[in-house]
Amino acid sequence: MKLLVLAGGFGTRLKSAVPDVPKALAPIGKVPFLEFQLENWLKQGLREFTFLLHHQADQTINFLQAQMKDKLKGCQVDWLIEPKPLNTGGAIAHAVKELSLNNDFLTTNADTWLGGGLRDLMQAASPAMAVVNLADVSRYGQVHFDQINCVTEFAEKTNQISAGWINAGLCYLSADLFNDWNGEPFSLERHLFTKLVKKRILTAVPLQTEFIDIGIPADYYRFCSWVEGGRQFPL
């Protein structure tokens, strides 16, 4: 199964803590965050990766080339550089077109840690998205789904602290969802997923695993502390 890794963002919110490298290469001690990601994905059985790049793409490519001699040896690894920022949906649509994909694939955010769940997600019929339950969803907005795990609504972010399910950034999609792409940027969640919700064909796959998005300094430092502490306490 191929994993498309979204790794082209500008990382604006993390600049104050990590000014010189892409978010995915943010140092956790002396180890780039993406190295932890690779170890985790390999442990879960993945061997095919395409990295979707734009901002500071050369640094990510250099890192991947080094890893292809080590951790990624024997894996199928490639990358695409967006001609312009395409947002999440546009980046995936661009990859589908350039790679001539015609079947199901996985996609995830390079800067979002999920301790597990790949096998659970692939057991669902595509299109499907992993969701995790958080005590405070105000930063993300909520995903609502019914008793058969059909997604019914995406609730917008609010300032009110409340518990709920959020999009974990890991999805199982089919290439034909992107056949009508017009070449312009678009958001996977705000545009494609809302259409799928109206058709009642998007499945939520609840996961019980560690989750953290290191896109802001507070959560980046929290992940650093978690690793330095031997991963002994909940994220």
PDB file of C-alpha atoms in Angstrom:
ATOM      1  CA  MET A   1       0.000   0.000   0.000  1.00  0.00           C
ATOM      2  CA  LYS A   2       1.350   3.423  -0.994  1.00  0.00           C
ATOM      3  CA  LEU A   3       1.475   6.226   1.568  1.00  0.00           C
ATOM      4  CA  LEU A   4       1.338   9.813   0.272  1.00  0.00           C
ATOM      5  CA  VAL A   5       2.974  12.057   2.883  1.00  0.00           C
ATOM      6  CA  LEU A   6       1.942  15.715   2.925  1.00  0.00           C
ATOM      7  CA  ALA A   7       5.192  17.540   3.699  1.00  0.00           C
ATOM      8  CA  GLY A   8       5.083  20.764   1.698  1.00  0.00           C
ATOM      9  CA  GLY A   9       3.643  23.266   4.157  1.00  0.00           C
ATOM     10  CA  PHE A  10       5.356  26.473   5.264  1.00  0.00           C
ATOM     11  CA  GLY A  11       5.179  25.712   9.004  1.00  0.00           C
ATOM     12  CA  THR A  12       4.426  29.333   9.834  1.00  0.00           C
ATOM     13  CA  ARG A  13       3.132  28.686  13.368  1.00  0.00           C
ATOM     14  CA  LEU A  14       6.231  26.680  14.303  1.00  0.00           C
ATOM     15  CA  LYS A  15       8.783  29.225  13.024  1.00  0.00           C
ATOM     16  CA  SER A  16       9.459  30.714  16.445  1.00  0.00           C
ATOM     17  CA  ALA A  17      10.643  27.314  17.725  1.00  0.00           C
ATOM     18  CA  VAL A  18      12.044  25.761  14.539  1.00  0.00           C
ATOM     19  CA  PRO A  19      13.097  28.555  12.161  1.00  0.00           C
ATOM     20  CA  ASP A  20      15.490  26.836   9.779  1.00  0.00           C
ATOM     21  CA  VAL A  21      13.999  23.510   8.698  1.00  0.00           C
ATOM     22  CA  PRO A  22      10.635  22.196   7.461  1.00  0.00           C
ATOM     23  CA  LYS A  23       8.198  21.059  10.153  1.00  0.00           C
ATOM     24  CA  ALA A  24       8.767  17.405   9.333  1.00  0.00           C
ATOM     25  CA  LEU A  25      12.483  17.805  10.067  1.00  0.00           C
ATOM     26  CA  ALA A  26      11.992  19.588  13.397  1.00  0.00           C
ATOM     27  CA  PRO A  27      14.683  18.213  15.741  1.00  0.00           C
ATOM     28  CA  ILE A  28      13.577  15.948  18.564  1.00  0.00           C
ATOM     29  CA  GLY A  29      16.822  16.026  20.487  1.00  0.00           C
ATOM     30  CA  LYS A  30      19.241  15.295  17.650  1.00  0.00           C
ATOM     31  CA  VAL A  31      16.798  13.248  15.570  1.00  0.00           C
ATOM     32  CA  PRO A  32      14.492  14.795  12.920  1.00  0.00           C
ATOM     33  CA  PHE A  33      10.804  14.238  13.626  1.00  0.00           C
ATOM     34  CA  LEU A  34      10.398  12.531  10.242  1.00  0.00           C
ATOM     35  CA  GLU A  35      12.843   9.832  11.289  1.00  0.00           C
ATOM     36  CA  PHE A  36      10.502   8.840  14.106  1.00  0.00           C
ATOM     37  CA  GLN A  37       7.652   8.832  11.598  1.00  0.00           C
ATOM     38  CA  LEU A  38       9.525   6.535   9.216  1.00  0.00           C
ATOM     39  CA  GLU A  39      10.333   4.078  11.990  1.00  0.00           C
ATOM     40  CA  ASN A  40       6.678   4.013  13.006  1.00  0.00           C
ATOM     41  CA  TRP A  41       5.369   3.518   9.462  1.00  0.00           C
ATOM     42  CA  LEU A  42       7.890   0.780   8.747  1.00  0.00           C
ATOM     43  CA  LYS A  43       6.955  -0.955  11.993  1.00  0.00           C
ATOM     44  CA  GLN A  44       3.349  -0.995  10.777  1.00  0.00           C
ATOM     45  CA  GLY A  45       4.350  -2.664   7.519  1.00  0.00           C
ATOM     46  CA  LEU A  46       4.499   0.155   4.964  1.00  0.00           C
ATOM     47  CA  ARG A  47       7.185   0.018   2.267  1.00  0.00           C
ATOM     48  CA  GLU A  48       5.952   2.446  -0.421  1.00  0.00           C
ATOM     49  CA  PHE A  49       6.196   6.195   0.172  1.00  0.00           C
ATOM     50  CA  THR A  50       5.720   9.315  -1.929  1.00  0.00           C
ATOM     51  CA  PHE A  51       6.499  12.637  -0.234  1.00  0.00           C
ATOM     52  CA  LEU A  52       4.559  15.675  -1.458  1.00  0.00           C
ATOM     53  CA  LEU A  53       6.888  18.644  -1.121  1.00  0.00           C
ATOM     54  CA  HIS A  54       7.095  22.376  -1.748  1.00  0.00           C
ATOM     55  CA  HIS A  55       8.590  24.630   0.947  1.00  0.00           C
ATOM     56  CA  GLN A  56      12.286  23.838   1.610  1.00  0.00           C
ATOM     57  CA  ALA A  57      11.902  20.691  -0.463  1.00  0.00           C
ATOM     58  CA  ASP A  58      15.653  20.310  -0.917  1.00  0.00           C
ATOM     59  CA  GLN A  59      16.180  19.701   2.809  1.00  0.00           C
ATOM     60  CA  THR A  60      13.546  16.952   2.894  1.00  0.00           C
ATOM     61  CA  ILE A  61      14.967  15.353  -0.251  1.00  0.00           C
ATOM     62  CA  ASN A  62      18.474  15.320   1.232  1.00  0.00           C
ATOM     63  CA  PHE A  63      17.121  13.667   4.363  1.00  0.00           C
ATOM     64  CA  LEU A  64      15.226  11.030   2.369  1.00  0.00           C
ATOM     65  CA  GLN A  65      18.229  10.246   0.183  1.00  0.00           C
ATOM     66  CA  ALA A  66      20.281   9.560   3.303  1.00  0.00           C
ATOM     67  CA  GLN A  67      17.511   7.389   4.751  1.00  0.00           C
ATOM     68  CA  MET A  68      17.309   5.357   1.524  1.00  0.00           C
ATOM     69  CA  LYS A  69      20.782   4.069   2.368  1.00  0.00           C
ATOM     70  CA  ASP A  70      19.662   3.163   5.890  1.00  0.00           C
ATOM     71  CA  LYS A  71      16.127   2.818   7.246  1.00  0.00           C
ATOM     72  CA  LEU A  72      14.445   3.043   3.850  1.00  0.00           C
ATOM     73  CA  LYS A  73      16.778   0.618   2.109  1.00  0.00           C
ATOM     74  CA  GLY A  74      14.700  -1.783   0.052  1.00  0.00           C
ATOM     75  CA  CYS A  75      11.623   0.483   0.147  1.00  0.00           C
ATOM     76  CA  GLN A  76      10.010   2.245  -2.794  1.00  0.00           C
ATOM     77  CA  VAL A  77      10.547   5.944  -2.108  1.00  0.00           C
ATOM     78  CA  ASP A  78       9.951   8.961  -4.317  1.00  0.00           C
ATOM     79  CA  TRP A  79       8.768  12.551  -4.051  1.00  0.00           C
ATOM     80  CA  LEU A  80       6.962  15.251  -5.965  1.00  0.00           C
ATOM     81  CA  ILE A  81       7.520  19.000  -5.708  1.00  0.00           C
ATOM     82  CA  GLU A  82       4.364  21.061  -6.154  1.00  0.00           C
ATOM     83  CA  PRO A  83       4.734  23.749  -8.835  1.00  0.00           C
ATOM     84  CA  LYS A  84       2.871  26.082  -6.454  1.00  0.00           C
ATOM     85  CA  PRO A  85       1.287  25.626  -3.011  1.00  0.00           C
ATOM     86  CA  LEU A  86      -1.727  23.411  -3.683  1.00  0.00           C
ATOM     87  CA  ASN A  87      -3.132  22.903  -0.173  1.00  0.00           C
ATOM     88  CA  THR A  88      -3.826  19.374   1.058  1.00  0.00           C
ATOM     89  CA  GLY A  89      -6.352  18.316  -1.552  1.00  0.00           C
ATOM     90  CA  GLY A  90      -4.497  19.867  -4.455  1.00  0.00           C
ATOM     91  CA  ALA A  91      -1.229  18.232  -3.399  1.00  0.00           C
ATOM     92  CA  ILE A  92      -2.888  14.810  -3.356  1.00  0.00           C
ATOM     93  CA  ALA A  93      -4.685  15.432  -6.666  1.00  0.00           C
ATOM     94  CA  HIS A  94      -1.365  16.490  -8.209  1.00  0.00           C
ATOM     95  CA  ALA A  95       0.236  13.262  -6.990  1.00  0.00           C
ATOM     96  CA  VAL A  96      -2.623  11.135  -8.334  1.00  0.00           C
ATOM     97  CA  LYS A  97      -2.180  12.757 -11.732  1.00  0.00           C
ATOM     98  CA  GLU A  98       1.624  12.700 -11.875  1.00  0.00           C
ATOM     99  CA  LEU A  99       1.910   9.125 -10.579  1.00  0.00           C
ATOM    100  CA  SER A 100      -1.020   7.873 -12.695  1.00  0.00           C
ATOM    101  CA  LEU A 101      -2.581   6.337  -9.586  1.00  0.00           C
ATOM    102  CA  ASN A 102      -5.711   4.304 -10.249  1.00  0.00           C
ATOM    103  CA  ASN A 103      -6.348   2.469  -6.997  1.00  0.00           C
ATOM    104  CA  ASP A 104      -6.654   3.044  -3.243  1.00  0.00           C
ATOM    105  CA  PHE A 105      -3.866   4.675  -1.238  1.00  0.00           C
ATOM    106  CA  LEU A 106      -3.127   6.106   2.202  1.00  0.00           C
ATOM    107  CA  THR A 107      -2.325   9.722   2.924  1.00  0.00           C
ATOM    108  CA  THR A 108      -1.075  11.417   6.091  1.00  0.00           C
ATOM    109  CA  ASN A 109       0.476  14.629   7.399  1.00  0.00           C
ATOM    110  CA  ALA A 110       4.231  14.539   7.897  1.00  0.00           C
ATOM    111  CA  ASP A 111       3.924  16.615  11.065  1.00  0.00           C
ATOM    112  CA  THR A 112       1.187  14.563  12.768  1.00  0.00           C
ATOM    113  CA  TRP A 113       2.183  11.665  15.002  1.00  0.00           C
ATOM    114  CA  LEU A 114      -0.156   8.675  15.254  1.00  0.00           C
ATOM    115  CA  GLY A 115       1.171   5.768  17.257  1.00  0.00           C
ATOM    116  CA  GLY A 116      -0.751   3.197  15.215  1.00  0.00           C
ATOM    117  CA  GLY A 117      -3.902   2.562  13.251  1.00  0.00           C
ATOM    118  CA  LEU A 118      -2.790   1.869   9.689  1.00  0.00           C
ATOM    119  CA  ARG A 119      -4.146  -1.675   9.643  1.00  0.00           C
ATOM    120  CA  ASP A 120      -7.418  -0.585  11.245  1.00  0.00           C
ATOM    121  CA  LEU A 121      -7.898   2.079   8.595  1.00  0.00           C
ATOM    122  CA  MET A 122      -7.142  -0.247   5.690  1.00  0.00           C
ATOM    123  CA  GLN A 123      -9.768  -2.700   6.930  1.00  0.00           C
ATOM    124  CA  ALA A 124     -12.412  -0.063   6.190  1.00  0.00           C
ATOM    125  CA  ALA A 125     -13.742   0.612   2.721  1.00  0.00           C
ATOM    126  CA  SER A 126     -12.355   3.792   1.160  1.00  0.00           C
ATOM    127  CA  PRO A 127     -12.987   6.642   1.494  1.00  0.00           C
ATOM    128  CA  ALA A 128     -12.214   6.522   5.200  1.00  0.00           C
ATOM    129  CA  MET A 129     -10.484   8.738   7.727  1.00  0.00           C
ATOM    130  CA  ALA A 130      -8.902   8.007  11.100  1.00  0.00           C
ATOM    131  CA  VAL A 131     -10.333   9.922  14.032  1.00  0.00           C
ATOM    132  CA  VAL A 132      -9.080  10.269  17.600  1.00  0.00           C
ATOM    133  CA  ASN A 133     -10.841  11.460  20.737  1.00  0.00           C
ATOM    134  CA  LEU A 134      -9.383  14.513  22.516  1.00  0.00           C
ATOM    135  CA  ALA A 135     -10.319  16.270  25.728  1.00  0.00           C
ATOM    136  CA  ASP A 136     -10.065  19.626  23.915  1.00  0.00           C
ATOM    137  CA  VAL A 137     -10.997  19.871  20.227  1.00  0.00           C
ATOM    138  CA  SER A 138     -11.081  23.686  20.045  1.00  0.00           C
ATOM    139  CA  ARG A 139      -7.901  23.825  17.961  1.00  0.00           C
ATOM    140  CA  TYR A 140      -9.212  21.339  15.395  1.00  0.00           C
ATOM    141  CA  GLY A 141     -12.995  21.302  15.158  1.00  0.00           C
ATOM    142  CA  GLN A 142     -14.994  18.108  15.519  1.00  0.00           C
ATOM    143  CA  VAL A 143     -15.919  15.137  13.365  1.00  0.00           C
ATOM    144  CA  HIS A 144     -19.408  13.791  14.024  1.00  0.00           C
ATOM    145  CA  PHE A 145     -20.388  10.298  12.922  1.00  0.00           C
ATOM    146  CA  ASP A 146     -23.307   7.938  13.482  1.00  0.00           C
ATOM    147  CA  GLN A 147     -23.653   4.445  14.924  1.00  0.00           C
ATOM    148  CA  ILE A 148     -22.269   2.817  11.762  1.00  0.00           C
ATOM    149  CA  ASN A 149     -19.311   5.271  11.686  1.00  0.00           C
ATOM    150  CA  CYS A 150     -20.613   7.225   8.700  1.00  0.00           C
ATOM    151  CA  VAL A 151     -19.353  10.827   8.974  1.00  0.00           C
ATOM    152  CA  THR A 152     -22.327  13.174   9.255  1.00  0.00           C
ATOM    153  CA  GLU A 153     -20.743  16.562   9.910  1.00  0.00           C
ATOM    154  CA  PHE A 154     -17.538  18.547  10.319  1.00  0.00           C
ATOM    155  CA  ALA A 155     -17.988  21.172  13.046  1.00  0.00           C
ATOM    156  CA  GLU A 156     -15.901  24.339  12.820  1.00  0.00           C
ATOM    157  CA  LYS A 157     -13.254  25.323  15.372  1.00  0.00           C
ATOM    158  CA  THR A 158     -14.532  27.250  18.392  1.00  0.00           C
ATOM    159  CA  ASN A 159     -13.000  28.958  21.417  1.00  0.00           C
ATOM    160  CA  GLN A 160     -14.943  26.660  23.722  1.00  0.00           C
ATOM    161  CA  ILE A 161     -13.033  23.758  25.291  1.00  0.00           C
ATOM    162  CA  SER A 162     -14.886  20.489  24.816  1.00  0.00           C
ATOM    163  CA  ALA A 163     -14.140  16.818  24.208  1.00  0.00           C
ATOM    164  CA  GLY A 164     -14.807  15.063  20.931  1.00  0.00           C
ATOM    165  CA  TRP A 165     -13.468  13.307  17.864  1.00  0.00           C
ATOM    166  CA  ILE A 166     -11.142  15.002  15.389  1.00  0.00           C
ATOM    167  CA  ASN A 167      -9.656  14.186  12.006  1.00  0.00           C
ATOM    168  CA  ALA A 168      -6.328  12.492  12.835  1.00  0.00           C
ATOM    169  CA  GLY A 169      -4.798  13.367   9.468  1.00  0.00           C
ATOM    170  CA  LEU A 170      -4.595   9.762   8.226  1.00  0.00           C
ATOM    171  CA  CYS A 171      -6.922   8.825   5.362  1.00  0.00           C
ATOM    172  CA  TYR A 172      -7.643   5.912   3.033  1.00  0.00           C
ATOM    173  CA  LEU A 173      -8.741   7.237  -0.355  1.00  0.00           C
ATOM    174  CA  SER A 174      -9.316   6.163  -3.937  1.00  0.00           C
ATOM    175  CA  ALA A 175      -7.714   7.815  -6.935  1.00  0.00           C
ATOM    176  CA  ASP A 176     -11.001   8.351  -8.757  1.00  0.00           C
ATOM    177  CA  LEU A 177     -12.041  10.933  -6.143  1.00  0.00           C
ATOM    178  CA  PHE A 178      -9.578  13.319  -7.808  1.00  0.00           C
ATOM    179  CA  ASN A 179     -10.424  12.694 -11.467  1.00  0.00           C
ATOM    180  CA  ASP A 180     -12.124  16.071 -11.956  1.00  0.00           C
ATOM    181  CA  TRP A 181      -9.316  18.176 -10.431  1.00  0.00           C
ATOM    182  CA  ASN A 182      -8.938  21.534 -12.206  1.00  0.00           C
ATOM    183  CA  GLY A 183      -5.309  22.135 -11.228  1.00  0.00           C
ATOM    184  CA  GLU A 184      -6.115  24.650  -8.489  1.00  0.00           C
ATOM    185  CA  PRO A 185      -5.392  24.460  -4.747  1.00  0.00           C
ATOM    186  CA  PHE A 186      -8.109  23.048  -2.517  1.00  0.00           C
ATOM    187  CA  SER A 187      -8.558  21.711   1.001  1.00  0.00           C
ATOM    188  CA  LEU A 188      -9.088  17.998   1.475  1.00  0.00           C
ATOM    189  CA  GLU A 189     -11.337  18.486   4.516  1.00  0.00           C
ATOM    190  CA  ARG A 190     -13.233  21.651   3.602  1.00  0.00           C
ATOM    191  CA  HIS A 191     -13.894  20.747  -0.034  1.00  0.00           C
ATOM    192  CA  LEU A 192     -13.607  17.031  -0.839  1.00  0.00           C
ATOM    193  CA  PHE A 193     -14.696  15.646   2.528  1.00  0.00           C
ATOM    194  CA  THR A 194     -17.756  17.894   2.759  1.00  0.00           C
ATOM    195  CA  LYS A 195     -18.915  16.524  -0.600  1.00  0.00           C
ATOM    196  CA  LEU A 196     -18.391  12.965   0.612  1.00  0.00           C
ATOM    197  CA  VAL A 197     -20.366  13.717   3.795  1.00  0.00           C
ATOM    198  CA  LYS A 198     -23.319  14.941   1.726  1.00  0.00           C
ATOM    199  CA  LYS A 199     -23.216  11.654  -0.182  1.00  0.00           C
ATOM    200  CA  ARG A 200     -22.864   9.736   3.130  1.00  0.00           C
ATOM    201  CA  ILE A 201     -19.887   7.741   1.861  1.00  0.00           C
ATOM    202  CA  LEU A 202     -17.083   8.874   4.215  1.00  0.00           C
ATOM    203  CA  THR A 203     -16.300   6.433   7.029  1.00  0.00           C
ATOM    204  CA  ALA A 204     -14.755   7.388  10.381  1.00  0.00           C
ATOM    205  CA  VAL A 205     -12.324   4.868  11.880  1.00  0.00           C
ATOM    206  CA  PRO A 206     -11.912   5.598  15.616  1.00  0.00           C
ATOM    207  CA  LEU A 207      -8.403   4.902  16.910  1.00  0.00           C
ATOM    208  CA  GLN A 208      -7.109   4.472  20.441  1.00  0.00           C
ATOM    209  CA  THR A 209      -3.493   5.551  20.016  1.00  0.00           C
ATOM    210  CA  GLU A 210      -1.082   8.407  20.694  1.00  0.00           C
ATOM    211  CA  PHE A 211      -1.789  11.551  18.686  1.00  0.00           C
ATOM    212  CA  ILE A 212      -0.047  14.891  18.419  1.00  0.00           C
ATOM    213  CA  ASP A 213       0.260  17.550  15.742  1.00  0.00           C
ATOM    214  CA  ILE A 214       3.604  19.318  16.257  1.00  0.00           C
ATOM    215  CA  GLY A 215       2.519  22.338  14.193  1.00  0.00           C
ATOM    216  CA  ILE A 216       2.598  24.749  17.129  1.00  0.00           C
ATOM    217  CA  PRO A 217       5.498  25.282  19.572  1.00  0.00           C
ATOM    218  CA  ALA A 218       3.635  24.022  22.664  1.00  0.00           C
ATOM    219  CA  ASP A 219       2.855  20.660  21.081  1.00  0.00           C
ATOM    220  CA  TYR A 220       6.272  20.386  19.462  1.00  0.00           C
ATOM    221  CA  TYR A 221       7.886  20.795  22.901  1.00  0.00           C
ATOM    222  CA  ARG A 222       5.389  18.309  24.355  1.00  0.00           C
ATOM    223  CA  PHE A 223       6.432  15.693  21.814  1.00  0.00           C
ATOM    224  CA  CYS A 224      10.108  16.395  22.609  1.00  0.00           C
ATOM    225  CA  SER A 225       9.396  15.866  26.315  1.00  0.00           C
ATOM    226  CA  TRP A 226       7.481  12.654  25.567  1.00  0.00           C
ATOM    227  CA  VAL A 227      10.415  11.188  23.640  1.00  0.00           C
ATOM    228  CA  GLU A 228      12.987  12.392  26.185  1.00  0.00           C
ATOM    229  CA  GLY A 229      10.870  10.799  28.934  1.00  0.00           C
ATOM    230  CA  GLY A 230      11.013   7.420  27.238  1.00  0.00           C
ATOM    231  CA  ARG A 231       7.418   7.689  25.948  1.00  0.00           C
ATOM    232  CA  GLN A 232       6.234   6.655  29.400  1.00  0.00           C
ATOM    233  CA  PHE A 233       3.404   9.166  29.849  1.00  0.00           C
ATOM    234  CA  PRO A 234       0.350   9.895  27.674  1.00  0.00           C
ATOM    235  CA  LEU A 235       0.712  12.478  24.956  1.00  0.00           C
TER     236      LEU A 235
END
